[in-house]
Coordinates of C-alpha atoms in Angstrom, one line a residue:
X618 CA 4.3 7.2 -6.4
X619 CA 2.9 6.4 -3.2
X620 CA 4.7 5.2 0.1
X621 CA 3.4 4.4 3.0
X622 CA 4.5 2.7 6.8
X623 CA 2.0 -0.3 7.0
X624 CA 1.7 -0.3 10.9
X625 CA 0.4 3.0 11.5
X626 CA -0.9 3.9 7.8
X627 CA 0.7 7.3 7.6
X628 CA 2.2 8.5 4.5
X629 CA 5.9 8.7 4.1
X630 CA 6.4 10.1 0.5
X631 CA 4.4 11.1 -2.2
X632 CA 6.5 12.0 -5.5
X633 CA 4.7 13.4 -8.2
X634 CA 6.1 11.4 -11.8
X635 CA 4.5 11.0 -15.2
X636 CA 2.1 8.1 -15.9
X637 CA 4.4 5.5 -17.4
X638 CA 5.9 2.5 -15.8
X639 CA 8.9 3.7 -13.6
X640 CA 12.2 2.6 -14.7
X641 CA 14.2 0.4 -12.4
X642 CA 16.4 3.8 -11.8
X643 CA 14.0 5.7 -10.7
X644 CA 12.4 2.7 -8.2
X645 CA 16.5 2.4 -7.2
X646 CA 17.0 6.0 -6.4
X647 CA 13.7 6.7 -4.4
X648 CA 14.7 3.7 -2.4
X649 CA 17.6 5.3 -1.4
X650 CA 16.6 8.3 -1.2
X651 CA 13.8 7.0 1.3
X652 CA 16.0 5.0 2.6
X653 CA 18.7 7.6 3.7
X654 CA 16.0 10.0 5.2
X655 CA 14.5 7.1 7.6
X656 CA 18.3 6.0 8.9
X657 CA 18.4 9.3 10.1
X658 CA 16.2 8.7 12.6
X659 CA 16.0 5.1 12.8
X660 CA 19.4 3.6 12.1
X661 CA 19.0 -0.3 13.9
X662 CA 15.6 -0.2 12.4
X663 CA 14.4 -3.3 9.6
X664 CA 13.2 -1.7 6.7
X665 CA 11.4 -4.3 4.3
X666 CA 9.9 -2.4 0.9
X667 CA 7.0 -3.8 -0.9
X668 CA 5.4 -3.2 -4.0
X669 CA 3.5 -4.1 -7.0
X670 CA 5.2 -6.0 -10.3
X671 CA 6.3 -1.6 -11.7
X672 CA 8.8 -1.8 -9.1
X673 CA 10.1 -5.8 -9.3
X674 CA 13.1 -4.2 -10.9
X675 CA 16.5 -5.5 -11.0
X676 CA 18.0 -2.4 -9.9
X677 CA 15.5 -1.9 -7.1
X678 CA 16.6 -5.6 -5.2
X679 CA 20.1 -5.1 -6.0
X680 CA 19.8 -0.9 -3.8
X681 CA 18.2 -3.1 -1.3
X682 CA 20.4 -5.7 -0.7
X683 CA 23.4 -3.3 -1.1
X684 CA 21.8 -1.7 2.0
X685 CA 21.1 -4.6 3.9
X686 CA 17.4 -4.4 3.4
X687 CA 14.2 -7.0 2.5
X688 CA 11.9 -6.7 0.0
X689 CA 9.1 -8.6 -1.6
X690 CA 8.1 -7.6 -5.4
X691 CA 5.1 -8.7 -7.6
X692 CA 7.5 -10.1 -10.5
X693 CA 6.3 -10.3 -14.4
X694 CA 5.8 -13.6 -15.7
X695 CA 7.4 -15.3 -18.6
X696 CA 7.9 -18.5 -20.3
X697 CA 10.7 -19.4 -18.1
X698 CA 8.7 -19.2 -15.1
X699 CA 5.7 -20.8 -16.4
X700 CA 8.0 -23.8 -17.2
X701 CA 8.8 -24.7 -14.2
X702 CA 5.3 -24.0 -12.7
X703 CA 4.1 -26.6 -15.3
X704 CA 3.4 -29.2 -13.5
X705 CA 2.1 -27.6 -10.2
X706 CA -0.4 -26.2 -12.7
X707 CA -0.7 -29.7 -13.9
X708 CA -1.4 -31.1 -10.6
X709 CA -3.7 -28.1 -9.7
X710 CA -5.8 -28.9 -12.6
X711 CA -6.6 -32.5 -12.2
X712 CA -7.3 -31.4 -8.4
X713 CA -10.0 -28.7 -9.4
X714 CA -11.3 -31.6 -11.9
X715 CA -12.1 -33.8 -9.1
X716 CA -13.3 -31.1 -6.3
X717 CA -16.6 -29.6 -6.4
X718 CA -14.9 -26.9 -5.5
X719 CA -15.3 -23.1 -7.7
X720 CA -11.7 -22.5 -6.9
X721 CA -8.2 -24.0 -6.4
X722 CA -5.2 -22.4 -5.0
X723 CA -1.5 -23.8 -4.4
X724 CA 1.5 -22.4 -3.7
X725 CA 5.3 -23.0 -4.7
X726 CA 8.5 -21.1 -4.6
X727 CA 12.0 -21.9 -6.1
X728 CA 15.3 -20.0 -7.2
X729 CA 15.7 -18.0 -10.2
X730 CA 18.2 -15.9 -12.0
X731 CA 16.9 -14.0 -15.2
X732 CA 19.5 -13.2 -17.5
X733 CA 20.0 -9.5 -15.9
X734 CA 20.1 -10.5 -12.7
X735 CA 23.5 -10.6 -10.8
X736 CA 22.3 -13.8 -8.3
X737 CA 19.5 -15.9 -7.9
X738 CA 16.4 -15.2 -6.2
X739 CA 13.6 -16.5 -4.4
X740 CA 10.5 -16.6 -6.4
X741 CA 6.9 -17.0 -5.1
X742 CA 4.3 -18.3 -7.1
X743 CA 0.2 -18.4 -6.2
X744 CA -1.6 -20.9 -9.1
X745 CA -5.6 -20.4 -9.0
X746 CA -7.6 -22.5 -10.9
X747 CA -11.4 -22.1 -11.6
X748 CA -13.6 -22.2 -14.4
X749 CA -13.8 -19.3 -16.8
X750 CA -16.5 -18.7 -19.3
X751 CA -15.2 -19.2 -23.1
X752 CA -15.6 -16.0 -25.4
X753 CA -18.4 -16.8 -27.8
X754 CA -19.5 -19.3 -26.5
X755 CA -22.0 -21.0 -23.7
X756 CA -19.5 -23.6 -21.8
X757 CA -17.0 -23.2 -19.9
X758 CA -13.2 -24.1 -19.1
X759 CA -10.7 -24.6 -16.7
X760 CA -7.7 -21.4 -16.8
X761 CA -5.1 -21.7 -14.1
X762 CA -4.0 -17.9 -12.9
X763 CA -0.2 -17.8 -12.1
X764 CA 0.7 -14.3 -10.2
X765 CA 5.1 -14.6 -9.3
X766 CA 6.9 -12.9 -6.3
X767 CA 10.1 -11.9 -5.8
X768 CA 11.3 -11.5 -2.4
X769 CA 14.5 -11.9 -0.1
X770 CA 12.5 -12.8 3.1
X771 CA 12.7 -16.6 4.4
X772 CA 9.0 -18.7 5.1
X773 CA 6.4 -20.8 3.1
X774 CA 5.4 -19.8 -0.4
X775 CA 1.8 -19.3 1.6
X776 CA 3.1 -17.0 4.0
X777 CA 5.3 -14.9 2.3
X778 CA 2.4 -14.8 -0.3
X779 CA -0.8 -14.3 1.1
X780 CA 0.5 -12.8 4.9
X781 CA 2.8 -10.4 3.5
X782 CA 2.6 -9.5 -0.4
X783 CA -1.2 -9.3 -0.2
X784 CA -1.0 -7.2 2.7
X785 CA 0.2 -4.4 -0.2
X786 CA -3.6 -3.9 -0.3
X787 CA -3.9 -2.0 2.8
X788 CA -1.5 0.4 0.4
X789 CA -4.4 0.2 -2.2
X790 CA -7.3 1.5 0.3
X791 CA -4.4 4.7 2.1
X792 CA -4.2 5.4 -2.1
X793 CA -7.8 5.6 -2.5
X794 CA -8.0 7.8 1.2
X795 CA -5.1 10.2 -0.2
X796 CA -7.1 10.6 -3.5
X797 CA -10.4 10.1 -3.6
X798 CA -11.2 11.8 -0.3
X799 CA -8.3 14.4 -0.1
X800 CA -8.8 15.0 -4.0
X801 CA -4.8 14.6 -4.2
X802 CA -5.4 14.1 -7.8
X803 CA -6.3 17.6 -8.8
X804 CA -3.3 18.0 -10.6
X805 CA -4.1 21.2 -12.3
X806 CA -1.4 23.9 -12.3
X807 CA 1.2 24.1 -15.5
X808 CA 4.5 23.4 -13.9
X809 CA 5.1 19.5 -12.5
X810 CA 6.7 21.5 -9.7
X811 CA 3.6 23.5 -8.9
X812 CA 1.5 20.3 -8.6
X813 CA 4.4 18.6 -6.5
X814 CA 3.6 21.4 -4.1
X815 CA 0.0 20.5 -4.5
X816 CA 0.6 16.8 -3.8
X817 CA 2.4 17.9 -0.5
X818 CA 0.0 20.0 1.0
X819 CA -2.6 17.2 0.0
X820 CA 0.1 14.4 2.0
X821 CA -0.4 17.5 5.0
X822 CA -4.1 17.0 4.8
X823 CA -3.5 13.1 4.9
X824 CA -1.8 13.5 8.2
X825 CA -3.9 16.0 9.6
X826 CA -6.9 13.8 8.9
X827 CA -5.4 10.3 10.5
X828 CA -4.5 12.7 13.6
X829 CA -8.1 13.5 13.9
X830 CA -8.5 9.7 13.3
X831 CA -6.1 8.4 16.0
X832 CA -7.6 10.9 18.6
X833 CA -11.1 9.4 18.4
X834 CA -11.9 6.4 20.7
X835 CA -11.9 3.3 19.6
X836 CA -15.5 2.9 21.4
X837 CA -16.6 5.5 19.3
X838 CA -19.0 4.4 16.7
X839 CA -16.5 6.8 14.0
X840 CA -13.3 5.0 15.2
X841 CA -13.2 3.1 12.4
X842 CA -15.0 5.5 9.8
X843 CA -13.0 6.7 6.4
X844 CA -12.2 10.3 6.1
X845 CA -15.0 11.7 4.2
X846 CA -17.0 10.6 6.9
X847 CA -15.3 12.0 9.8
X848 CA -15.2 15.1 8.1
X849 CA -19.1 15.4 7.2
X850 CA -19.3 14.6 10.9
X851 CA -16.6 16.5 13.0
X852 CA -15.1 19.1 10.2
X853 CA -18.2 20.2 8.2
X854 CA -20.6 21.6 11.2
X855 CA -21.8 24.9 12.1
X856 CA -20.2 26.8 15.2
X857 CA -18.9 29.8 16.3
X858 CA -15.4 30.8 16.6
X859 CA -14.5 33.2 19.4
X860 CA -11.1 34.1 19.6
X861 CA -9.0 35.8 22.6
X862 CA -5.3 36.6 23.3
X863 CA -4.6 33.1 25.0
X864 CA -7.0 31.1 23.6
X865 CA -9.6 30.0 20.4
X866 CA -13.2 28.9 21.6
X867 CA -15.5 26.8 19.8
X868 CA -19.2 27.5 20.7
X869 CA -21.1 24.3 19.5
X870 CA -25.4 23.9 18.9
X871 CA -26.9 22.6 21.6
X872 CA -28.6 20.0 19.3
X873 CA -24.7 18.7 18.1
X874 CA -25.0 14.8 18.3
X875 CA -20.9 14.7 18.5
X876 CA -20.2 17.6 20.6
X877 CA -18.9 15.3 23.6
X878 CA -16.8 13.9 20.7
X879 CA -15.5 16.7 18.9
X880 CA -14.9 18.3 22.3
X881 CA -12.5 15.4 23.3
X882 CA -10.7 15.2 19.4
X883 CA -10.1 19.1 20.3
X884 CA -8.7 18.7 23.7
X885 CA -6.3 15.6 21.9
X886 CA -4.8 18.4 19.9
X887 CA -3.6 20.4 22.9
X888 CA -0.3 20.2 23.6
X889 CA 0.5 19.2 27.1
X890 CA 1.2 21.1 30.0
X891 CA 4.8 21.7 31.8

């Protein structure tokens, strides 16, 4: 379970759990857990959470409203909810007829209350139509795609849809960082505790990394770069280490193309003076 502060992409928590869908339980209690821990330091502070449809849980809006907090869910569809998108999908359809268009989208939102739910909620809902090739066979047909959001936050079912739920895949490409290029995955040890203590020193190497990145200037050509990059680059090079009592020098090759830049990442790192 991933968690990260959207603004400045850093990690907040990474729990190790089993692969299953989490319970709404679980999603409640590392809320508040989460929760608690960021208080501490930031008590006046808005906290919205956002996630995919494994954490749309009953007991995960109810923690948050208990606490005075926002949130915006990807929410499982049913028959309910396609009822009363019915005719938006209705309308959407004869639209996509008419256009020449490959793709439709609207947008709609209303209340709802499913039968475990303590209140009513608001509920997003994004309806894409386009035409979809039929199994078996040569033609094509029209599908409408219905994708529902739960949230607590006020604005247009546009907004609140594609400015602030889709934002989640930002969350998607810090996963892929933590993973792919910190091999966070390697989940190899015997005890779930042992790899927990894996996952933490990978979430250290997460920070370390986006430290490097946020020293580098933005002129720089590897401002933007992902982190296997920076490391090939900046990490991964050949010097020589001298150290002395006061201080650690780094004797770069001559023929180094980022020496001015690895020299100015380095002096980022110092802490500063009196």
């Amino acid at each position: 379970m991933h968690i990260y502060h959207v603004a400045s992409g850093t990690p907040v928590a990474a729990i190790l759990r089993p692969a299953c869908t989490p319970k709404g339980t679980e999603v409640r209690t590392v809320i508040k857990h989460v929760t608690k821990r960021l208080r501490r330091h930031w008590p006046n502070t808005r906290i919205v959470w956002r996630g995919d449809s494994h954490y749309g849980r009953v007991e995960a809006m109810d923690g948050a409203e208990d606490d005075g907090e926002d949130y915006i869910f990807g929410l499982a569809g049913n028959i309910v909810l396609d009822a009363v998108t019915a005719q938006a999908a209705l309308i959407l359809r004869c639209r996509h007829a008419m256009s020449r268009k490959p793709k439709l989208r609207t947008y709609t939102s209303f209340m709802y209350q499913a039968g475990s739910w303590k209140r009513p909620r608001k509920v997003v809902a994004r309806l894409e139509c386009s035409l979809q090739p039929v199994p078996g066979e040569t033609g094509m047909r029209q599908e409408v795609d219905i994708r529902y959001v739960v949230t607590s936050l006020k604005g247009s079912a546009r907004h609140l849809y594609e400015n602030v739920y889709c934002q989640r895949g930002q969350a998607e490409n810090l996963i892929k960082l933590h993973k792919a290029q910190l091999a966070s995955d390697r989940m190899s040890c015997h005890s779930a505790t042992a790899n927990q203590v894996r996952l933490a020193l990978h979430t250290a190497a997460f920070w370390l990394m986006h430290g490097v990145c946020a020293a580098i200037p933005n002129a720089s050509p590897l401002a933007k770069c992902e982190f296997a990059t920076i490391r090939e680059r900046l990490i991964k090079i050949g010097a020589r280490v001298i150290e002395h009592i006061a201080r650690i020098r780094v004797q770069l090759p001559t023929s180094c193309p980022d020496a001015a830049l690895f020299k100015r990442v380095a002096l980022g790192f110092m802490p500063a003076g009196p």
